[in-house]
């Protein structure tokens, strides 16, 4: 019998869950983290068994799409085993967001373990800039990872670019050409005020999706695409390419009305909204009732009542959400 889906107070169906598998990362992207981050002690982090149990429980509540994220999911030991386990659970869509740094080694095993799609972050094609933005990353290694992912035969690979004024907005045309050449979809993301950073002032670095679109239109026609990805991006196509160009615009085009998502942090905190603090502690239930799946299911069903109608990100760069993106699960 088809499972009734989770719904919230605003009539939205929630069938997409982003599970964070670690808060750790091998990069320190300037918009995402402080340079000297303190990471969670091991006992606060969900085990792989607990994450798999969460996945199974959400699926029993009608979840059709799971994305593994972090932190950087590929720094978690045994990530391929977790993918293999969730991969057998019958999801319509099973994806991961990664910085690509370890894909040269892991793309093939992940694909074989049942992962269907990948989002790979790529903010610059210039090695020095790439290193400056990620604070630790080597561009060449990520490009090798992207090629390995293409060869592994995923159902879809998308590049994610956070665009920042004065940092990488001049690379938008080059990134579009790269995506066209590699035949990869590409999404441009507005920087969100998650976590307090001192490296730059977020209000000054905001480069809106409209500005990005105008830059692209100097080189290519962009036609709105109909297909709904089930995510927050609005998609366009270029008439002479199969590549889709997405825009994730939390500031300029709020995407809350069609929100179908919740997140679970690696501490087991169910976050009902990216831009609000409403949450429920699932780790307490996972550990307090290890045999009682109906208790876990009831907790999740009731949590949907807490999902706020929308987020209110300020464009002034004020810190409204103290948790960093690596803690949130991007
Ligand atoms: N480590 C993986 C990666 O780099 O893709 C997955 C986690 S990362 C937090 C997920 C996505 O969030 C990345 O595309 C990253 O660029 C984006 N991101 C991180 N902090 C952000 C922020 N403050 N505003 C907008 N996007 C952000």
Tab-separated table of C-alpha atoms and ligand atoms in Angstrom:
chain	number	residue	atom	x	y	z
A	1	UNK	CA	0.000	0.000	0.000
A	2	UNK	CA	1.449	3.429	-0.890
A	3	UNK	CA	2.583	5.295	2.209
A	4	UNK	CA	0.754	8.502	3.188
A	5	UNK	CA	3.265	11.314	3.068
A	6	UNK	CA	4.346	13.756	5.723
A	7	UNK	CA	2.561	17.097	5.485
A	8	UNK	CA	2.945	20.350	7.383
A	9	UNK	CA	0.451	22.988	8.611
A	10	UNK	CA	0.659	24.835	5.304
A	11	UNK	CA	-0.342	21.834	3.217
A	12	UNK	CA	3.144	21.201	1.923
A	13	UNK	CA	4.169	17.582	1.345
A	14	UNK	CA	7.555	16.724	2.819
A	15	UNK	CA	9.144	13.869	0.899
A	16	UNK	CA	12.757	15.014	0.623
A	17	UNK	CA	15.256	14.612	3.473
A	18	UNK	CA	18.822	15.837	3.627
A	19	UNK	CA	20.856	13.751	6.031
A	20	UNK	CA	24.136	15.156	7.247
A	21	UNK	CA	26.688	12.415	7.867
A	22	UNK	CA	29.423	14.583	9.402
A	23	UNK	CA	30.144	18.171	10.440
A	24	UNK	CA	33.798	17.733	9.431
A	25	UNK	CA	35.262	18.829	6.146
A	26	UNK	CA	38.601	18.772	4.362
A	27	UNK	CA	37.917	22.297	3.045
A	28	UNK	CA	37.239	25.500	5.002
A	29	UNK	CA	35.238	27.509	2.433
A	30	UNK	CA	35.204	31.162	3.477
A	31	UNK	CA	31.407	31.535	3.253
A	32	UNK	CA	30.698	28.265	5.062
A	33	UNK	CA	33.001	28.055	8.071
A	34	UNK	CA	35.337	29.935	10.328
A	35	UNK	CA	38.995	29.047	9.806
A	36	UNK	CA	39.446	27.555	13.278
A	37	UNK	CA	36.374	25.373	13.596
A	38	UNK	CA	35.782	23.064	16.538
A	39	UNK	CA	34.074	19.876	15.448
A	40	UNK	CA	31.695	17.667	17.399
A	41	UNK	CA	32.967	14.974	19.771
A	42	UNK	CA	32.295	11.468	18.499
A	43	UNK	CA	29.605	10.528	21.050
A	44	UNK	CA	27.416	13.413	19.878
A	45	UNK	CA	27.552	12.213	16.283
A	46	UNK	CA	25.032	9.685	14.990
A	47	UNK	CA	26.445	6.269	14.145
A	48	UNK	CA	26.045	4.914	10.620
A	49	UNK	CA	23.437	2.491	12.011
A	50	UNK	CA	21.474	5.404	13.485
A	51	UNK	CA	21.636	7.315	10.201
A	52	UNK	CA	20.444	4.240	8.298
A	53	UNK	CA	17.590	3.778	10.792
A	54	UNK	CA	16.564	7.387	10.257
A	55	UNK	CA	16.615	6.887	6.495
A	56	UNK	CA	14.438	3.789	6.775
A	57	UNK	CA	11.992	5.554	9.093
A	58	UNK	CA	11.631	8.580	6.818
A	59	UNK	CA	11.081	6.253	3.861
A	60	UNK	CA	8.339	4.480	5.834
A	61	UNK	CA	6.760	7.959	6.116
A	62	UNK	CA	6.739	8.514	2.370
A	63	UNK	CA	10.167	10.068	1.790
A	64	UNK	CA	11.158	9.529	-1.848
A	65	UNK	CA	14.395	11.453	-2.024
A	66	UNK	CA	17.399	11.463	0.299
A	67	UNK	CA	20.511	13.558	-0.105
A	68	UNK	CA	23.605	12.801	1.984
A	69	UNK	CA	25.566	15.884	2.873
A	70	UNK	CA	27.686	17.465	5.598
A	71	UNK	CA	30.335	18.817	6.295
A	72	UNK	CA	31.946	16.727	3.633
A	73	UNK	CA	30.260	13.314	3.386
A	74	UNK	CA	33.332	11.712	1.833
A	75	UNK	CA	35.471	12.313	4.936
A	76	UNK	CA	33.229	9.990	6.940
A	77	UNK	CA	34.701	6.502	7.230
A	78	UNK	CA	32.573	3.768	5.728
A	79	UNK	CA	30.463	6.230	3.750
A	80	UNK	CA	30.286	3.694	0.911
A	81	UNK	CA	28.754	1.138	3.292
A	82	UNK	CA	26.091	3.640	4.345
A	83	UNK	CA	25.338	4.421	0.696
A	84	UNK	CA	25.040	0.711	-0.029
A	85	UNK	CA	22.587	0.234	2.827
A	86	UNK	CA	20.384	3.222	1.958
A	87	UNK	CA	20.716	2.331	-1.729
A	88	UNK	CA	18.662	-0.836	-1.157
A	89	UNK	CA	15.762	1.012	0.501
A	90	UNK	CA	13.873	1.737	-2.713
A	91	UNK	CA	14.240	5.506	-2.999
A	92	UNK	CA	13.137	7.246	-6.191
A	93	UNK	CA	16.135	9.589	-5.884
A	94	UNK	CA	19.321	9.151	-3.880
A	95	UNK	CA	21.922	11.910	-4.090
A	96	UNK	CA	24.959	13.374	-2.387
A	97	UNK	CA	26.456	16.846	-2.173
A	98	UNK	CA	30.261	16.800	-2.090
A	99	UNK	CA	33.244	19.076	-2.604
A	100	UNK	CA	34.624	16.462	-5.016
A	101	UNK	CA	37.996	16.319	-3.305
A	102	UNK	CA	37.895	12.534	-2.858
A	103	UNK	CA	35.816	11.591	-5.868
A	104	UNK	CA	38.755	10.409	-7.942
A	105	UNK	CA	38.960	7.506	-5.488
A	106	UNK	CA	35.311	7.164	-4.475
A	107	UNK	CA	33.112	7.996	-7.482
A	108	UNK	CA	33.066	4.463	-8.843
A	109	UNK	CA	32.457	2.719	-5.475
A	110	UNK	CA	29.658	5.186	-4.655
A	111	UNK	CA	27.973	4.587	-7.980
A	112	UNK	CA	28.274	0.828	-7.585
A	113	UNK	CA	26.841	1.110	-4.066
A	114	UNK	CA	23.661	2.640	-5.487
A	115	UNK	CA	24.096	6.416	-5.344
A	116	UNK	CA	22.174	7.953	-8.248
A	117	UNK	CA	23.160	11.600	-8.456
A	118	UNK	CA	25.896	13.946	-7.319
A	119	UNK	CA	26.121	17.682	-6.686
A	120	UNK	CA	29.724	18.848	-6.745
A	121	UNK	CA	30.740	22.269	-5.435
A	122	UNK	CA	33.036	24.274	-7.705
A	123	UNK	CA	33.416	28.010	-7.053
A	124	UNK	CA	36.392	28.807	-9.265
A	125	UNK	CA	38.422	27.442	-12.167
A	126	UNK	CA	41.483	29.385	-11.153
A	127	UNK	CA	43.791	27.267	-8.924
A	128	UNK	CA	44.892	30.172	-6.709
A	129	UNK	CA	41.413	31.510	-6.231
A	130	UNK	CA	40.068	28.047	-5.636
A	131	UNK	CA	42.656	27.595	-2.911
A	132	UNK	CA	41.828	31.004	-1.424
A	133	UNK	CA	38.066	30.346	-1.319
A	134	UNK	CA	38.349	26.797	0.060
A	135	UNK	CA	41.388	27.734	2.208
A	136	UNK	CA	42.826	24.217	1.666
A	137	UNK	CA	41.611	22.828	-1.671
A	138	UNK	CA	43.602	21.928	-4.793
A	139	UNK	CA	41.576	22.623	-7.941
A	140	UNK	CA	43.308	19.882	-9.953
A	141	UNK	CA	42.219	17.203	-7.492
A	142	UNK	CA	38.571	18.316	-7.688
A	143	UNK	CA	38.673	18.454	-11.495
A	144	UNK	CA	40.013	14.878	-11.487
A	145	UNK	CA	37.135	13.975	-9.164
A	146	UNK	CA	34.617	15.526	-11.543
A	147	UNK	CA	36.031	13.495	-14.430
A	148	UNK	CA	35.918	10.326	-12.325
A	149	UNK	CA	32.271	11.024	-11.514
A	150	UNK	CA	31.463	11.494	-15.212
A	151	UNK	CA	33.119	8.191	-16.028
A	152	UNK	CA	31.276	6.394	-13.223
A	153	UNK	CA	27.974	6.918	-15.055
A	154	UNK	CA	25.778	8.697	-12.497
A	155	UNK	CA	22.198	9.495	-13.545
A	156	UNK	CA	22.964	13.167	-13.028
A	157	UNK	CA	25.833	15.389	-11.939
A	158	UNK	CA	25.356	19.045	-11.111
A	159	UNK	CA	27.924	21.679	-10.261
A	160	UNK	CA	27.136	24.099	-7.403
A	161	UNK	CA	28.676	27.570	-7.431
A	162	UNK	CA	28.297	30.056	-4.563
A	163	UNK	CA	28.695	33.424	-6.266
A	164	UNK	CA	30.321	36.247	-4.296
A	165	UNK	CA	30.850	39.804	-5.436
A	166	UNK	CA	34.531	40.612	-5.833
A	167	UNK	CA	35.477	36.948	-5.430
A	168	UNK	CA	34.282	34.876	-8.344
A	169	UNK	CA	31.405	36.633	-10.113
A	170	UNK	CA	33.697	37.341	-13.070
A	171	UNK	CA	34.082	33.574	-13.517
A	172	UNK	CA	30.400	32.952	-14.232
A	173	UNK	CA	30.920	32.856	-18.046
A	174	UNK	CA	33.937	30.519	-17.722
A	175	UNK	CA	32.014	28.217	-15.373
A	176	UNK	CA	29.133	28.097	-17.863
A	177	UNK	CA	31.541	27.145	-20.664
A	178	UNK	CA	33.066	24.472	-18.427
A	179	UNK	CA	29.617	23.029	-17.680
A	180	UNK	CA	28.723	23.042	-21.385
A	181	UNK	CA	31.989	21.366	-22.347
A	182	UNK	CA	31.626	18.657	-19.681
A	183	UNK	CA	27.863	18.396	-20.222
A	184	UNK	CA	27.081	18.958	-16.557
A	185	UNK	CA	24.168	20.911	-15.102
A	186	UNK	CA	25.198	23.907	-13.060
A	187	UNK	CA	23.495	25.907	-10.293
A	188	UNK	CA	24.446	29.321	-8.998
A	189	UNK	CA	23.713	29.942	-5.302
A	190	UNK	CA	23.290	33.213	-3.419
A	191	UNK	CA	25.388	33.283	-0.261
A	192	UNK	CA	23.265	32.719	2.836
A	193	UNK	CA	23.834	34.254	6.277
A	194	UNK	CA	24.425	30.995	8.125
A	195	UNK	CA	26.976	31.230	10.928
A	196	UNK	CA	29.123	34.138	12.035
A	197	UNK	CA	32.160	34.657	9.814
A	198	UNK	CA	34.795	37.402	10.023
A	199	UNK	CA	36.551	36.741	6.706
A	200	UNK	CA	34.205	39.031	4.777
A	201	UNK	CA	30.999	40.970	5.264
A	202	UNK	CA	28.154	38.954	3.809
A	203	UNK	CA	26.099	42.038	3.039
A	204	UNK	CA	28.849	43.252	0.722
A	205	UNK	CA	29.481	39.942	-1.030
A	206	UNK	CA	25.891	39.241	-2.089
A	207	UNK	CA	25.661	38.798	-5.850
A	208	UNK	CA	22.072	38.057	-6.789
A	209	UNK	CA	20.780	35.423	-9.169
A	210	UNK	CA	19.393	38.206	-11.396
A	211	UNK	CA	22.905	39.601	-11.708
A	212	UNK	CA	24.269	36.149	-12.570
A	213	UNK	CA	21.543	35.658	-15.200
A	214	UNK	CA	22.390	39.011	-16.762
A	215	UNK	CA	26.044	38.009	-17.013
A	216	UNK	CA	25.157	34.706	-18.712
A	217	UNK	CA	22.738	36.396	-21.096
A	218	UNK	CA	25.625	38.385	-22.528
A	219	UNK	CA	26.775	35.067	-24.028
A	220	UNK	CA	23.793	32.721	-24.143
A	221	UNK	CA	20.031	32.845	-24.370
A	222	UNK	CA	18.367	31.429	-21.251
A	223	UNK	CA	14.936	29.855	-21.599
A	224	UNK	CA	12.992	28.889	-18.449
A	225	UNK	CA	12.834	25.094	-18.150
A	226	UNK	CA	9.679	23.438	-16.977
A	227	UNK	CA	11.050	20.344	-15.255
A	228	UNK	CA	10.859	20.476	-11.486
A	229	UNK	CA	13.889	19.008	-9.749
A	230	UNK	CA	12.116	18.743	-6.409
A	231	UNK	CA	14.738	21.103	-4.993
A	232	UNK	CA	14.992	24.851	-4.454
A	233	UNK	CA	16.578	25.731	-7.816
A	234	UNK	CA	14.784	27.416	-10.738
A	235	UNK	CA	16.079	26.040	-13.996
A	236	UNK	CA	16.825	27.471	-17.437
A	237	UNK	CA	18.126	25.961	-20.641
A	238	UNK	CA	20.363	27.282	-23.371
A	239	UNK	CA	18.862	26.518	-26.816
A	240	UNK	CA	22.092	24.957	-28.121
A	241	UNK	CA	22.984	22.743	-25.141
A	242	UNK	CA	21.423	19.968	-23.023
A	243	UNK	CA	22.892	21.575	-19.905
A	244	UNK	CA	20.473	23.057	-17.370
A	245	UNK	CA	21.362	26.230	-15.515
A	246	UNK	CA	19.843	26.545	-12.033
A	247	UNK	CA	19.519	29.451	-9.650
A	248	UNK	CA	19.143	29.039	-5.905
A	249	UNK	CA	18.055	32.432	-4.692
A	250	UNK	CA	17.186	32.441	-0.991
A	251	UNK	CA	17.414	36.248	-0.926
A	252	UNK	CA	15.929	37.409	-4.186
A	253	UNK	CA	13.387	34.667	-4.990
A	254	UNK	CA	12.302	33.018	-1.818
A	255	UNK	CA	11.541	29.345	-2.524
A	256	UNK	CA	9.575	28.538	0.631
A	257	UNK	CA	6.080	28.104	-0.834
A	258	UNK	CA	7.070	24.862	-2.524
A	259	UNK	CA	9.444	23.651	0.185
A	260	UNK	CA	9.316	19.858	0.384
A	261	UNK	CA	12.403	19.369	2.517
A	262	UNK	CA	13.679	18.843	6.028
A	263	UNK	CA	17.220	18.271	7.240
A	264	UNK	CA	18.740	16.117	9.943
A	265	UNK	CA	22.068	17.282	11.361
A	266	UNK	CA	24.703	14.722	12.248
A	267	UNK	CA	23.743	15.250	15.906
A	268	UNK	CA	20.282	14.008	15.023
A	269	UNK	CA	18.606	17.393	15.182
A	270	UNK	CA	15.671	17.494	12.771
A	271	UNK	CA	15.723	20.993	11.266
A	272	UNK	CA	12.424	22.048	9.805
A	273	UNK	CA	13.795	25.049	7.865
A	274	UNK	CA	17.196	26.117	6.589
A	275	UNK	CA	16.679	29.691	7.771
A	276	UNK	CA	15.006	29.110	11.152
A	277	UNK	CA	15.964	27.326	14.344
A	278	UNK	CA	12.802	25.188	14.755
A	279	UNK	CA	14.038	21.693	15.466
A	280	UNK	CA	13.391	18.396	17.247
A	281	UNK	CA	15.999	16.159	18.882
A	282	UNK	CA	15.760	12.792	17.131
A	283	UNK	CA	18.972	11.456	18.700
A	284	UNK	CA	17.233	11.384	22.075
A	285	UNK	CA	14.494	9.211	20.585
A	286	UNK	CA	16.912	7.047	18.556
A	287	UNK	CA	19.015	6.292	21.621
A	288	UNK	CA	16.225	6.292	24.216
A	289	UNK	CA	13.999	3.926	22.224
A	290	UNK	CA	16.343	1.783	20.127
A	291	UNK	CA	13.662	-0.838	19.432
A	292	UNK	CA	10.657	1.447	19.134
A	293	UNK	CA	10.258	2.622	15.552
A	294	UNK	CA	6.698	3.803	16.059
A	295	UNK	CA	7.911	6.275	18.710
A	296	UNK	CA	10.452	7.635	16.232
A	297	UNK	CA	7.816	7.826	13.504
A	298	UNK	CA	5.371	9.692	15.787
A	299	UNK	CA	8.075	12.190	16.763
A	300	UNK	CA	8.789	12.925	13.101
A	301	UNK	CA	5.096	13.230	12.188
A	302	UNK	CA	4.471	15.666	15.066
A	303	UNK	CA	7.590	17.680	14.207
A	304	UNK	CA	6.018	18.676	10.883
A	305	UNK	CA	3.719	21.041	12.816
A	306	UNK	CA	6.804	23.080	13.694
A	307	UNK	CA	7.830	23.709	10.093
A	308	UNK	CA	7.719	27.489	9.629
A	309	UNK	CA	6.041	29.057	6.631
A	310	UNK	CA	9.207	30.712	5.365
A	311	UNK	CA	12.659	32.032	6.145
A	312	UNK	CA	13.555	35.722	6.342
A	313	UNK	CA	17.174	36.141	5.306
A	314	UNK	CA	18.428	39.700	5.605
A	315	UNK	CA	20.350	41.065	2.629
A	316	UNK	CA	22.414	43.232	4.977
A	317	UNK	CA	24.485	40.218	5.898
A	318	UNK	CA	23.309	40.211	9.521
A	319	UNK	CA	23.813	36.932	11.329
A	320	UNK	CA	20.382	35.511	11.996
A	321	UNK	CA	21.223	31.827	12.154
A	322	UNK	CA	24.192	30.993	14.316
A	323	UNK	CA	24.719	27.502	12.978
A	324	UNK	CA	27.233	27.188	10.166
A	325	UNK	CA	26.287	25.466	6.932
A	326	UNK	CA	28.586	22.548	7.767
A	327	UNK	CA	26.476	21.953	10.913
A	328	UNK	CA	23.245	22.424	9.031
A	329	UNK	CA	23.792	19.966	6.226
A	330	UNK	CA	23.825	21.891	2.955
B	1	LIG	N1	31.018	19.552	1.554
B	1	LIG	C1	29.984	19.413	0.579
B	1	LIG	C2	30.123	20.464	-0.502
B	1	LIG	O1	31.100	21.218	-0.473
B	1	LIG	O2	29.305	20.495	-1.399
B	1	LIG	C3	28.584	19.376	1.135
B	1	LIG	C4	28.213	20.343	2.231
B	1	LIG	S1	28.199	22.041	1.736
B	1	LIG	C5	27.711	22.779	3.265
B	1	LIG	C6	26.786	22.103	0.677
B	1	LIG	C7	26.651	23.308	-0.209
B	1	LIG	O3	26.388	24.430	0.599
B	1	LIG	C8	27.886	23.635	-1.018
B	1	LIG	O4	27.521	23.781	-2.372
B	1	LIG	C9	28.351	24.940	-0.442
B	1	LIG	O5	28.985	25.715	-1.410
B	1	LIG	C10	27.057	25.538	0.044
B	1	LIG	N2	27.203	26.533	1.110
B	1	LIG	C11	27.905	26.458	2.245
B	1	LIG	N3	27.760	27.572	2.995
B	1	LIG	C12	26.934	28.390	2.300
B	1	LIG	C13	26.395	29.679	2.533
B	1	LIG	N4	26.679	30.375	3.633
B	1	LIG	N5	25.577	30.197	1.594
B	1	LIG	C14	25.274	29.497	0.470
B	1	LIG	N6	25.750	28.286	0.196
B	1	LIG	C15	26.570	27.727	1.090
